[in-house]
XYZ file of C-alpha atoms in Angstrom:
713
model
C 28.770 -45.196 19.216
C 31.510 -42.318 20.144
C 33.033 -43.732 22.760
C 34.947 -46.769 22.323
C 34.841 -49.233 24.671
C 37.821 -49.602 26.869
C 40.272 -52.598 26.408
C 40.683 -53.269 29.701
C 36.686 -53.567 30.250
C 37.370 -56.490 27.942
C 36.521 -59.895 29.995
C 39.132 -62.640 30.121
C 40.545 -62.916 26.766
C 44.172 -62.988 28.544
C 45.940 -64.386 24.683
C 44.500 -62.035 22.878
C 44.569 -58.856 25.107
C 48.686 -59.754 25.825
C 49.381 -60.316 21.848
C 47.963 -56.847 20.660
C 49.538 -54.844 24.263
C 52.760 -57.160 22.711
C 52.396 -55.316 18.846
C 52.074 -52.271 20.562
C 55.303 -52.381 22.759
C 57.112 -53.534 19.450
C 55.008 -52.825 16.649
C 58.464 -54.928 14.793
C 56.588 -57.889 16.662
C 54.361 -58.377 12.803
C 50.994 -57.362 13.902
C 48.606 -60.139 14.860
C 45.661 -62.414 13.552
C 42.857 -62.898 15.393
C 40.494 -65.882 14.801
C 37.437 -67.708 16.619
C 34.095 -67.846 16.248
C 31.014 -64.743 16.605
C 30.640 -62.832 18.873
C 33.719 -63.736 20.950
C 34.446 -59.377 21.066
C 37.496 -59.710 18.449
C 36.572 -56.242 16.595
C 35.495 -54.966 20.476
C 39.227 -55.772 22.268
C 40.838 -54.088 18.727
C 39.320 -50.937 18.576
C 40.138 -50.382 21.727
C 43.335 -50.734 22.245
C 44.215 -47.554 20.144
C 42.944 -45.474 23.321
C 45.944 -47.133 24.855
C 48.649 -46.050 22.365
C 51.046 -43.181 23.437
C 50.659 -39.805 21.170
C 52.684 -39.229 17.620
C 54.164 -36.048 17.118
C 53.888 -35.075 13.217
C 55.125 -32.668 10.677
C 52.097 -30.074 10.501
C 50.136 -30.048 7.338
C 51.783 -33.252 6.436
C 49.037 -35.841 5.135
C 51.704 -38.943 5.586
C 52.232 -37.632 8.763
C 56.006 -37.348 9.067
C 57.546 -36.976 12.318
C 59.813 -33.743 12.852
C 62.791 -35.605 14.546
C 63.331 -37.961 11.206
C 61.108 -36.767 8.655
C 60.304 -39.293 5.446
C 62.839 -37.755 2.877
C 60.763 -39.340 0.095
C 57.632 -37.385 1.531
C 55.611 -36.897 -0.733
C 54.092 -33.713 1.130
C 58.180 -32.945 1.652
C 61.194 -31.973 2.315
C 60.593 -31.401 5.616
C 62.154 -28.555 6.910
C 63.546 -28.683 10.400
C 60.455 -27.513 13.441
C 58.308 -27.993 15.978
C 55.823 -30.689 15.414
C 51.919 -31.785 16.659
C 50.695 -34.426 19.187
C 47.942 -36.081 17.964
C 46.619 -39.473 19.076
C 46.948 -42.879 17.178
C 44.864 -43.712 14.626
C 43.374 -46.564 13.853
C 42.143 -46.792 9.843
C 39.834 -49.786 9.397
C 40.423 -51.491 6.069
C 36.641 -52.500 4.719
C 36.274 -55.930 2.392
C 35.175 -54.480 0.005
C 38.089 -51.597 -0.371
C 39.563 -50.920 -4.455
C 43.028 -50.944 -5.354
C 43.081 -47.350 -5.237
C 41.450 -46.370 -1.989
C 44.210 -48.823 -0.467
C 47.282 -47.206 -1.628
C 46.010 -43.962 -3.215
C 45.076 -42.447 -6.485
C 47.630 -40.937 -8.842
C 46.347 -38.499 -11.040
C 47.494 -39.876 -14.571
C 46.040 -37.022 -17.260
C 48.757 -34.627 -14.597
C 51.410 -36.903 -15.297
C 51.490 -37.120 -18.481
C 50.480 -33.433 -19.520
C 52.140 -31.686 -16.583
C 54.487 -33.753 -15.165
C 53.585 -33.579 -11.744
C 52.862 -36.270 -9.418
C 49.135 -35.454 -8.041
C 49.254 -38.037 -5.727
C 45.835 -38.377 -3.694
C 47.190 -40.991 -0.320
C 45.066 -43.693 1.102
C 44.351 -46.042 3.519
C 47.592 -46.674 4.008
C 49.419 -43.318 4.862
C 46.173 -42.661 7.107
C 47.654 -45.438 8.870
C 51.410 -44.583 9.389
C 52.638 -45.004 12.665
C 49.032 -46.267 13.786
C 46.886 -49.685 13.784
C 46.007 -50.408 10.294
C 42.618 -52.902 10.901
C 41.245 -55.178 8.537
C 37.555 -57.111 9.680
C 37.473 -60.507 7.891
C 40.373 -60.379 6.492
C 40.203 -63.933 5.055
C 37.483 -62.417 2.612
C 39.778 -59.736 1.266
C 40.542 -59.800 -2.174
C 44.143 -62.061 -2.535
C 45.857 -58.806 -4.664
C 44.741 -56.290 -1.638
C 45.714 -58.757 0.859
C 49.001 -58.820 -1.051
C 49.498 -55.053 -1.189
C 48.669 -54.766 2.363
C 50.922 -57.189 3.621
C 54.053 -56.021 1.212
C 53.755 -52.336 2.817
C 53.871 -53.754 6.338
C 56.945 -56.205 5.201
C 58.767 -53.282 3.832
C 57.840 -50.498 6.078
C 56.543 -48.086 2.409
C 54.219 -48.492 0.435
C 54.911 -48.048 -3.185
C 52.327 -46.516 -6.088
C 52.985 -47.460 -9.863
C 51.069 -45.856 -13.023
C 52.843 -46.264 -16.645
C 56.351 -45.595 -15.272
C 55.550 -42.686 -13.059
C 56.096 -44.123 -9.023
C 55.407 -42.695 -5.899
C 56.792 -44.090 -2.899
C 55.639 -42.764 0.802
C 56.613 -44.434 4.123
C 53.719 -46.864 5.934
C 54.816 -48.168 9.450
C 51.378 -49.786 11.259
C 50.642 -52.000 12.972
C 48.512 -54.570 11.427
C 45.790 -56.510 12.898
C 43.072 -58.967 11.299
C 40.229 -60.596 12.369
C 38.457 -63.536 11.306
C 36.197 -65.870 11.575
C 37.973 -69.507 9.952
C 33.693 -70.488 9.017
C 33.619 -68.859 6.410
C 37.419 -69.284 5.248
C 41.008 -69.797 5.409
C 43.861 -67.258 4.441
C 46.184 -69.056 2.098
C 49.606 -70.480 4.283
C 52.000 -67.895 2.473
C 49.862 -64.756 3.857
C 49.120 -66.261 7.397
C 53.081 -66.521 7.736
C 53.356 -62.886 7.505
C 51.447 -61.939 10.603
C 53.312 -62.200 13.713
C 51.151 -63.816 16.467
C 47.953 -65.207 16.029
C 45.403 -65.874 18.437
C 42.189 -68.365 18.859
C 39.474 -66.647 20.718
C 36.140 -68.493 22.013
C 33.553 -68.011 24.322
C 33.351 -68.513 27.936
C 31.540 -71.218 28.759
C 31.956 -70.391 32.795
C 27.936 -69.260 33.906
C 29.730 -66.163 36.018
C 31.930 -65.002 33.163
C 29.016 -64.865 30.427
C 26.957 -63.327 32.903
C 30.206 -60.370 33.572
C 30.527 -60.713 30.293
C 25.993 -59.128 29.725
C 26.653 -56.969 32.490
C 29.028 -55.007 31.492
C 27.700 -54.713 27.832
C 24.168 -53.508 29.135
C 26.048 -51.097 31.082
C 27.856 -50.013 28.348
C 25.038 -48.882 25.695
C 22.808 -47.458 29.014
C 25.578 -44.750 29.297
C 29.295 -44.781 27.278
C 30.643 -42.143 28.639
C 29.485 -42.870 32.401
C 30.813 -46.661 31.904
C 34.695 -45.243 29.892
C 34.726 -42.960 32.804
C 34.938 -46.116 35.601
C 37.683 -47.524 33.410
C 39.375 -44.166 33.152
C 42.038 -45.424 36.022
C 42.743 -49.155 33.910
C 43.208 -46.970 30.836
C 45.668 -44.770 31.838
C 47.187 -47.058 33.529
C 47.844 -49.753 30.476
C 48.963 -46.784 28.956
C 51.792 -45.914 31.237
C 52.930 -49.179 30.966
C 53.488 -49.401 27.438
C 55.216 -46.780 27.352
C 57.540 -47.699 29.986
C 57.630 -51.138 27.903
C 58.700 -49.181 25.009
C 61.514 -47.167 26.868
C 62.605 -50.267 28.235
C 63.225 -52.671 24.826
C 65.900 -51.083 23.320
C 67.845 -52.345 26.740
C 66.567 -56.340 26.771
C 68.968 -58.495 26.141
C 68.603 -62.015 24.639
C 71.222 -64.275 25.596
C 72.425 -67.029 23.556
C 70.411 -69.472 25.742
C 67.444 -68.310 24.527
C 68.355 -67.986 20.834
C 69.131 -71.856 20.961
C 65.802 -72.293 22.605
C 63.766 -69.929 19.824
C 65.618 -72.263 17.215
C 64.936 -75.722 18.587
C 61.861 -74.422 18.883
C 61.716 -73.715 15.101
C 63.412 -76.461 13.924
C 61.588 -79.653 16.454
C 58.430 -78.323 14.850
C 59.147 -78.337 11.345
C 58.075 -74.592 11.154
C 58.912 -73.558 6.984
C 61.902 -70.530 7.043
C 63.252 -68.553 9.284
C 60.403 -65.786 9.984
C 59.481 -67.448 12.928
C 62.615 -67.418 14.019
C 62.784 -63.488 13.832
C 59.470 -62.880 15.281
C 59.499 -65.004 18.315
C 62.888 -62.989 19.331
C 61.159 -60.196 19.106
C 57.875 -61.434 20.785
C 60.403 -62.664 23.705
C 61.812 -59.871 23.980
C 58.846 -57.584 24.108
C 57.238 -59.587 26.915
C 60.527 -59.184 29.177
C 60.033 -55.429 28.384
C 56.395 -56.052 29.038
C 57.425 -57.639 32.113
C 59.734 -54.647 33.367
C 63.222 -56.782 32.201
C 65.999 -56.473 30.590
C 66.871 -60.015 30.715
C 64.478 -62.719 28.729
C 63.703 -66.228 30.211
C 62.574 -69.248 28.777
C 59.134 -68.775 30.285
C 58.955 -65.970 27.656
C 60.496 -67.897 25.105
C 57.228 -70.720 25.741
C 55.289 -67.567 25.812
C 55.870 -66.751 22.452
C 55.952 -69.928 21.264
C 52.401 -70.339 21.802
C 51.603 -66.772 20.654
C 53.632 -67.154 17.411
C 53.594 -70.798 15.955
C 50.873 -72.192 15.587
C 49.459 -70.598 12.201
C 53.028 -71.198 11.254
C 53.079 -75.389 12.116
C 50.215 -76.345 9.946
C 51.125 -78.796 6.750
C 47.898 -78.859 5.526
C 45.260 -76.210 4.931
C 42.956 -79.072 6.982
C 45.002 -79.242 10.099
C 44.189 -77.690 12.421
C 46.755 -74.682 14.396
C 47.837 -75.435 17.364
C 50.803 -77.054 19.899
C 51.646 -79.988 21.616
C 52.814 -77.721 24.705
C 54.554 -81.491 26.530
C 56.053 -81.519 23.020
C 57.346 -77.733 23.767
C 58.602 -77.710 27.205
C 61.017 -80.796 26.396
C 62.234 -79.063 23.612
C 62.834 -76.428 26.012
C 63.979 -78.336 29.218
C 67.210 -78.857 26.751
C 68.185 -76.049 27.284
C 68.302 -74.831 31.493
C 68.353 -71.208 31.543
C 71.387 -69.771 32.103
C 70.082 -67.544 35.417
C 69.033 -70.388 38.036
C 67.965 -68.365 40.198
C 65.464 -66.389 37.884
C 61.808 -67.405 38.431
C 58.641 -67.011 36.304
C 56.901 -63.618 36.597
C 54.019 -64.232 39.157
C 51.585 -62.059 36.274
C 52.965 -62.658 32.359
C 49.465 -62.644 30.721
C 49.114 -58.453 31.084
C 46.936 -55.951 32.318
C 43.122 -57.405 34.295
C 44.404 -60.848 34.352
C 40.972 -61.290 35.247
C 39.067 -63.388 37.525
C 35.765 -65.618 37.793
C 33.942 -62.295 37.262
C 35.819 -60.717 34.191
C 33.520 -60.470 30.666
C 33.619 -58.569 27.933
C 31.072 -57.157 25.305
C 29.848 -58.310 22.794
C 28.456 -62.093 23.716
C 31.894 -62.993 23.989
C 34.192 -62.961 26.816
C 36.533 -65.715 28.543
C 40.081 -67.179 27.960
C 40.463 -68.625 25.539
C 40.721 -72.812 25.324
C 44.765 -74.214 25.980
C 46.183 -73.976 22.022
C 45.417 -77.570 21.748
C 42.137 -77.310 22.255
C 39.844 -77.095 25.058
C 39.660 -79.965 26.910
C 36.864 -83.108 26.821
C 35.538 -85.214 29.125
C 36.835 -88.993 28.277
C 35.160 -90.706 25.330
C 34.131 -94.366 24.563
C 36.303 -96.220 22.858
C 37.569 -95.050 19.441
C 35.937 -97.317 16.922
C 39.053 -98.532 14.270
C 38.741 -97.284 10.050
C 36.357 -101.089 10.034
C 34.030 -99.402 12.252
C 34.969 -101.829 15.507
C 36.515 -101.154 19.101
C 40.023 -101.366 18.954
C 39.578 -103.946 22.365
C 37.291 -106.220 21.012
C 38.123 -109.849 20.622
C 40.226 -110.107 16.978
C 38.077 -110.887 14.371
C 38.558 -113.360 11.119
C 40.634 -111.768 8.447
C 38.127 -110.671 6.070
C 38.611 -109.717 1.695
C 40.452 -105.961 2.335
C 37.701 -104.783 -0.640
C 35.193 -106.444 1.842
C 32.820 -104.160 4.320
C 31.976 -106.059 7.592
C 29.027 -107.170 8.275
C 26.299 -104.639 8.609
C 22.192 -104.831 9.143
C 20.462 -104.994 5.882
C 19.201 -101.641 4.660
C 14.762 -101.150 4.629
C 14.740 -100.893 0.552
C 16.562 -104.238 1.076
C 20.013 -102.435 -0.734
C 23.762 -103.096 0.639
C 23.673 -102.113 4.741
C 24.783 -98.766 5.374
C 28.790 -98.981 6.763
C 30.436 -96.537 8.576
C 32.725 -93.731 7.822
C 36.196 -94.868 6.749
C 39.100 -92.240 6.509
C 40.312 -91.164 3.300
C 42.980 -91.589 1.370
C 46.363 -89.237 1.553
C 45.591 -86.884 -0.461
C 47.558 -86.241 -4.252
C 48.144 -83.004 -6.464
C 45.693 -83.326 -8.966
C 45.250 -82.243 -13.000
C 43.689 -78.817 -13.755
C 39.667 -78.480 -13.824
C 38.321 -75.222 -15.479
C 35.477 -74.250 -16.940
C 35.723 -72.561 -20.720
C 35.880 -69.282 -21.798
C 36.203 -66.055 -20.507
C 34.485 -65.419 -17.566
C 34.010 -62.599 -15.151
C 33.680 -63.745 -11.294
C 36.511 -62.779 -7.952
C 39.706 -63.520 -8.579
C 41.336 -67.081 -8.414
C 43.661 -69.176 -10.006
C 41.092 -71.304 -12.158
C 39.409 -70.153 -15.004
C 40.046 -67.244 -17.859
C 38.331 -64.214 -16.655
C 38.538 -60.650 -17.350
C 39.889 -59.351 -13.951
C 41.155 -56.445 -12.970
C 44.881 -57.696 -12.467
C 46.714 -60.233 -15.213
C 47.703 -59.587 -19.000
C 46.710 -57.054 -20.681
C 44.982 -57.438 -23.519
C 43.259 -54.778 -24.964
C 41.791 -51.586 -24.433
C 38.793 -49.495 -23.817
C 36.958 -46.513 -22.622
C 36.822 -46.089 -18.801
C 33.689 -47.284 -17.300
C 33.888 -44.783 -13.946
C 37.250 -44.325 -12.460
C 40.280 -44.984 -14.852
C 42.380 -47.475 -13.262
C 44.520 -49.363 -15.419
C 46.030 -46.866 -18.045
C 46.558 -48.777 -21.693
C 49.372 -46.034 -22.441
C 50.066 -46.908 -26.012
C 46.203 -46.645 -26.825
C 46.219 -43.197 -24.518
C 48.633 -41.351 -26.852
C 47.318 -43.122 -30.024
C 43.955 -41.748 -29.044
C 45.524 -38.388 -28.456
C 47.975 -37.392 -32.010
C 45.798 -36.562 -33.552
C 44.253 -33.873 -31.793
C 47.732 -32.080 -31.074
C 47.262 -29.124 -33.524
C 43.839 -28.417 -33.056
C 44.249 -28.259 -29.410
C 47.090 -25.286 -30.340
C 49.751 -27.935 -28.445
C 53.836 -26.325 -29.438
C 55.857 -27.735 -26.699
C 57.611 -30.991 -26.824
C 54.787 -32.076 -23.753
C 51.595 -34.174 -24.807
C 47.777 -32.600 -25.075
C 45.679 -35.159 -22.859
C 41.412 -34.785 -22.616
C 39.938 -36.834 -20.651
C 38.205 -38.260 -23.809
C 42.014 -39.630 -24.674
C 42.203 -41.726 -21.656
C 42.394 -45.552 -22.318
C 41.529 -47.978 -20.041
C 43.473 -51.634 -20.349
C 41.835 -54.639 -20.256
C 42.993 -57.712 -18.361
C 43.035 -60.896 -17.974
C 43.519 -63.370 -15.695
C 42.007 -65.534 -13.606
C 39.053 -65.707 -11.494
C 37.232 -68.594 -8.818
C 35.202 -70.666 -9.763
C 31.514 -72.243 -8.001
C 33.058 -76.430 -7.479
C 30.128 -78.372 -6.645
C 30.833 -81.685 -5.493
C 28.522 -84.416 -5.945
C 29.842 -87.778 -4.597
C 28.493 -91.114 -4.917
C 28.074 -92.786 -1.144
C 25.811 -96.077 -1.716
C 26.615 -99.525 -1.173
C 28.049 -99.996 -4.588
C 30.994 -97.481 -3.004
C 30.649 -99.008 0.326
C 34.532 -101.111 0.046
C 36.564 -99.780 2.307
C 39.748 -99.635 -0.447
C 37.269 -97.943 -2.208
C 35.651 -95.453 -0.737
C 38.849 -94.612 0.968
C 40.443 -93.978 -2.297
C 37.515 -92.397 -3.397
C 37.521 -89.709 -0.637
C 40.784 -89.630 -0.594
C 40.480 -88.044 -4.957
C 37.834 -85.340 -3.284
C 40.307 -84.321 -0.550
C 42.970 -83.549 -3.145
C 40.241 -81.895 -5.036
C 38.944 -79.442 -2.296
C 42.949 -78.576 -1.918
C 43.563 -77.696 -5.256
C 39.796 -75.701 -4.983
C 41.332 -74.041 -1.961
C 44.722 -72.992 -3.481
C 42.280 -71.633 -6.642
C 40.552 -69.505 -4.323
C 37.379 -71.117 -5.432
C 34.047 -71.403 -3.289
C 32.900 -74.938 -2.155
C 29.872 -77.240 -2.191
C 28.675 -80.922 -2.022
C 26.111 -82.782 -2.416
C 25.533 -87.114 -1.642
C 23.189 -89.109 -2.796
C 22.166 -92.998 -1.111
C 18.913 -94.670 -0.574
C 16.593 -93.061 -1.919
C 17.980 -89.101 -1.690
C 19.803 -86.699 -2.166
C 21.326 -84.489 0.902
C 23.473 -81.111 0.665
C 25.774 -82.333 2.853
C 27.490 -78.438 2.924
C 25.731 -75.440 0.744
C 28.299 -73.089 -1.309
C 30.980 -71.610 1.213
C 34.173 -70.855 0.850
C 35.431 -72.326 4.128
C 37.013 -76.063 2.347
C 37.982 -76.978 6.109
C 33.901 -77.806 6.644
C 33.831 -79.699 3.239
C 36.481 -81.872 4.644
C 34.646 -82.245 7.618
C 31.728 -83.676 5.997
C 33.329 -85.679 3.644
C 35.664 -86.841 6.297
C 32.024 -88.117 8.055
C 30.003 -89.460 5.198
C 28.478 -92.864 5.622
C 27.911 -95.575 3.002
C 25.358 -98.124 2.242
C 21.769 -98.241 0.561
C 20.967 -98.091 -3.102
C 21.958 -95.990 -5.723
C 19.755 -92.686 -6.075
C 21.553 -91.434 -9.526
C 19.012 -88.581 -10.696
C 18.306 -87.445 -7.350
C 21.908 -86.313 -6.999
C 21.905 -84.481 -10.395
C 18.632 -82.967 -10.036
C 19.862 -82.253 -6.250
C 22.716 -80.023 -8.603
C 20.237 -78.492 -10.099
C 18.603 -76.902 -7.623
C 20.997 -75.872 -6.320
C 22.949 -74.069 -8.797
C 19.838 -72.792 -10.126
C 19.941 -70.423 -6.231
C 23.492 -70.368 -6.384
C 22.783 -68.297 -9.807
C 20.855 -65.735 -8.485
C 22.963 -65.009 -5.256
C 26.316 -65.043 -7.109
C 25.490 -64.379 -11.134
C 29.408 -63.651 -12.738
C 30.698 -66.627 -10.396
C 30.900 -69.758 -12.351
C 30.021 -72.910 -11.458
C 31.952 -76.860 -12.049
C 30.082 -79.086 -11.356
C 32.061 -82.507 -10.917
C 30.559 -85.869 -10.091
C 32.349 -88.739 -8.104
C 30.450 -92.127 -8.977
C 30.563 -95.449 -10.860
C 27.779 -94.408 -12.788
C 25.067 -96.689 -11.576
C 21.774 -96.387 -11.124
C 19.816 -98.568 -8.698
C 17.144 -96.282 -7.586
C 14.529 -93.489 -8.501
C 14.884 -91.461 -5.709
C 13.859 -88.629 -4.780
C 13.957 -85.084 -6.227
C 14.493 -83.435 -3.300
C 17.175 -83.908 -0.015
C 17.684 -86.316 2.186
C 14.264 -85.986 4.501
C 12.853 -82.490 3.635
C 9.874 -81.831 3.582
C 9.958 -80.370 -0.055
C 10.279 -83.227 -1.872
C 8.407 -84.048 -4.762
C 8.491 -88.007 -3.655
C 9.569 -90.680 -5.526
C 10.180 -90.176 -9.295
C 9.093 -92.687 -11.780
C 10.009 -94.662 -13.986
C 14.086 -96.615 -14.564
C 16.612 -95.448 -12.732
C 19.142 -94.907 -15.836
C 17.181 -93.427 -17.733
C 15.794 -90.770 -15.158
C 19.687 -89.992 -14.422
C 20.442 -89.254 -18.420
C 17.878 -86.995 -18.554
C 18.911 -85.164 -15.226
C 22.352 -85.164 -16.986
C 21.204 -83.330 -19.960
C 18.913 -81.081 -18.137
C 22.480 -79.895 -16.730
C 24.413 -80.138 -19.846
C 21.174 -77.711 -21.809
C 22.150 -74.909 -18.937
C 25.645 -75.140 -20.065
C 27.051 -76.024 -17.384
C 30.762 -77.653 -17.094
C 30.761 -80.955 -15.535
C 33.155 -83.559 -15.620
C 32.472 -86.599 -13.985
C 35.468 -88.997 -11.729
C 35.009 -92.155 -12.735
C 35.422 -94.829 -9.286
C 34.186 -97.737 -11.269
C 36.878 -100.760 -10.276
C 37.421 -104.169 -10.991
C 38.647 -106.482 -14.086
C 34.417 -106.210 -15.573
C 33.963 -102.727 -15.926
C 30.261 -101.468 -17.461
C 32.115 -98.309 -18.269
C 28.501 -95.914 -16.868
C 30.477 -93.106 -15.483
C 31.921 -92.500 -19.524
C 27.542 -92.262 -20.362
C 26.488 -90.119 -17.852
C 30.106 -87.452 -18.352
C 28.119 -88.180 -22.702
C 24.687 -86.953 -21.565
C 26.377 -84.205 -19.513
C 28.524 -83.014 -21.728
C 31.913 -83.141 -20.307
C 34.555 -85.879 -19.536
C 34.825 -88.679 -17.928
C 38.520 -89.359 -15.957
C 39.653 -91.937 -13.386
C 40.738 -91.840 -10.095
C 44.244 -92.404 -11.376
C 43.911 -90.350 -14.184
C 43.135 -87.858 -11.688
C 46.293 -87.756 -10.802
C 48.617 -84.058 -12.263
C 51.520 -86.838 -12.761
C 49.828 -89.682 -14.502
C 50.527 -90.757 -17.516
C 46.709 -90.028 -18.594
C 46.158 -87.404 -20.592
C 46.694 -84.310 -19.302
C 42.436 -82.958 -18.868
C 42.640 -78.906 -18.728
C 39.292 -77.700 -20.310
C 35.970 -79.045 -19.226
C 33.381 -78.547 -22.198
C 30.490 -77.583 -22.014
C 27.118 -79.039 -24.675
C 27.954 -75.951 -26.716
C 32.081 -77.364 -27.294
C 30.596 -80.718 -27.765
C 27.931 -79.500 -30.584
C 30.247 -77.531 -32.558
C 33.142 -79.906 -32.787
C 30.351 -82.545 -34.210
C 29.512 -79.942 -37.020
């Protein structure tokens, strides 16, 4: 639709609207990352913001939006002489998830640069977004190298394009806004830190607000122009307030007491680095300007902390963002205001703070829950790790490796045990898939990628992106006489250009198959097993892998988590994993075979790594399907260990790279996990040997069946 949804018509979401407006007042705040479930008006609010930004004056004909009063001296379209400018609306440029590097930063004509010495440059999206908004929907799905380029440009205010010694630079100052659904995967912590503010959004659970959301959305879709016209007055008022706040911003005073409050808050929450302090200071200043004041107060610092710190205080990828507001108040109260006469502003949230009738589009609306999460009704007493209530009478002590008594299971095996907490995670050894892949960029296995070390040259397939200079010169040199070369320049034709082939790292599909049977149920042992799997999940997060989780116990295997980029979801499922029952090892391996077959059809370029976490025992033939699935093939016949061996050799025959994490403990070991590893064609590593700092041999590469056969030959 040509008419955008009005910003002031978005229902609730006060923190989201305030964060966007603060960046409109002071772009130096550093942008906004909006996190939330689908259908919460994230994209609608961001797209509506551009209508509230003041118009910008640009040099006529400049593709890089230079300001007439202060043109960029290094502008590729320059130099610009003095003269009047033309006013145009501020742009909002969207970066697609699948964009190429050249589309983002621009393309340089290498052929003309080599042959004529001309910097023929086609601007990219960074140039289009200069002095406007750059919006990245689903920023967590953007390729890592594009995120690096994007955030470097946002930090430096300029974009650099380098092609074999030929470089172009242009200004690129923009308001960076990203939206994401955490269920689809997280951003790396160092990239989270580059966003100035973050906001968590959620749909309102209040029926009145949800009704208003639907009412406004339907009215907008029936007649967008008429709906926008009803909100034109509010839009004009907010636009004028943004202009006034921008003008007031240089006069705002940030006193020493507020600076101490900011520093103490960042130190109290153990935030890494100094960026948080700077962002908080800029945000508090923008809040004061938005409120029409020239002094920063404690309530500004508090609000700035709630917007700037939640995503920076995460100690590991699985920590939920948020702040302890009681601790925040305690820190701020230690530094009383310089002027005790100052009273909090009655309306700190900004325009249209909303009431019970506020609502928004896209099925979303309502204010977000408190930063610590929505308040829940009082729950019954939580069970202790051994499954007993905390207020229960003290029981007699038991052996540390023996589970509490439970009713016997129906199949006569070990009874089901309550879930236990994972042990502390640790840094794991490097596990990788052999060979050279061509999957999505990541940090695990060797692959042909667009970035990495140069390994050779080839004729370009499509548009040239990475020139191999030496190979290009070598291809053009024999033809110089025939082409009539007379001067010093090299006569280069398109057929002479050579694309550099590069080798880097790819992300893989790491599929965990976890034994949750009774033989794994001892508390200390299962806690260690969960800690090891959690450590591998952390490693998968850092290496940009997709992960999946299969568990097997009783009489079947279950796909607890389909392959996903959200490692957080896998950690949550692991934490809730109960144990008990027989050990259907064959069912777990066959379920892995089924999942990998489907994923191979969906994403053939992403290579899998199978991680089987078990002690190697097999006491049940099990079912070939998932637990409770209507498509199960029924009980398998035969010896359980023989079936497990055949299932493992099936995976080996299809070239699936595997590793077995041996969980067997105690003085007497049967070595069954080693037998399983041999059937899979991969190595077995103990829980202790999985640690990167252990004395066991380093697992650098997981060998497939073909490697095993070559070694034997």
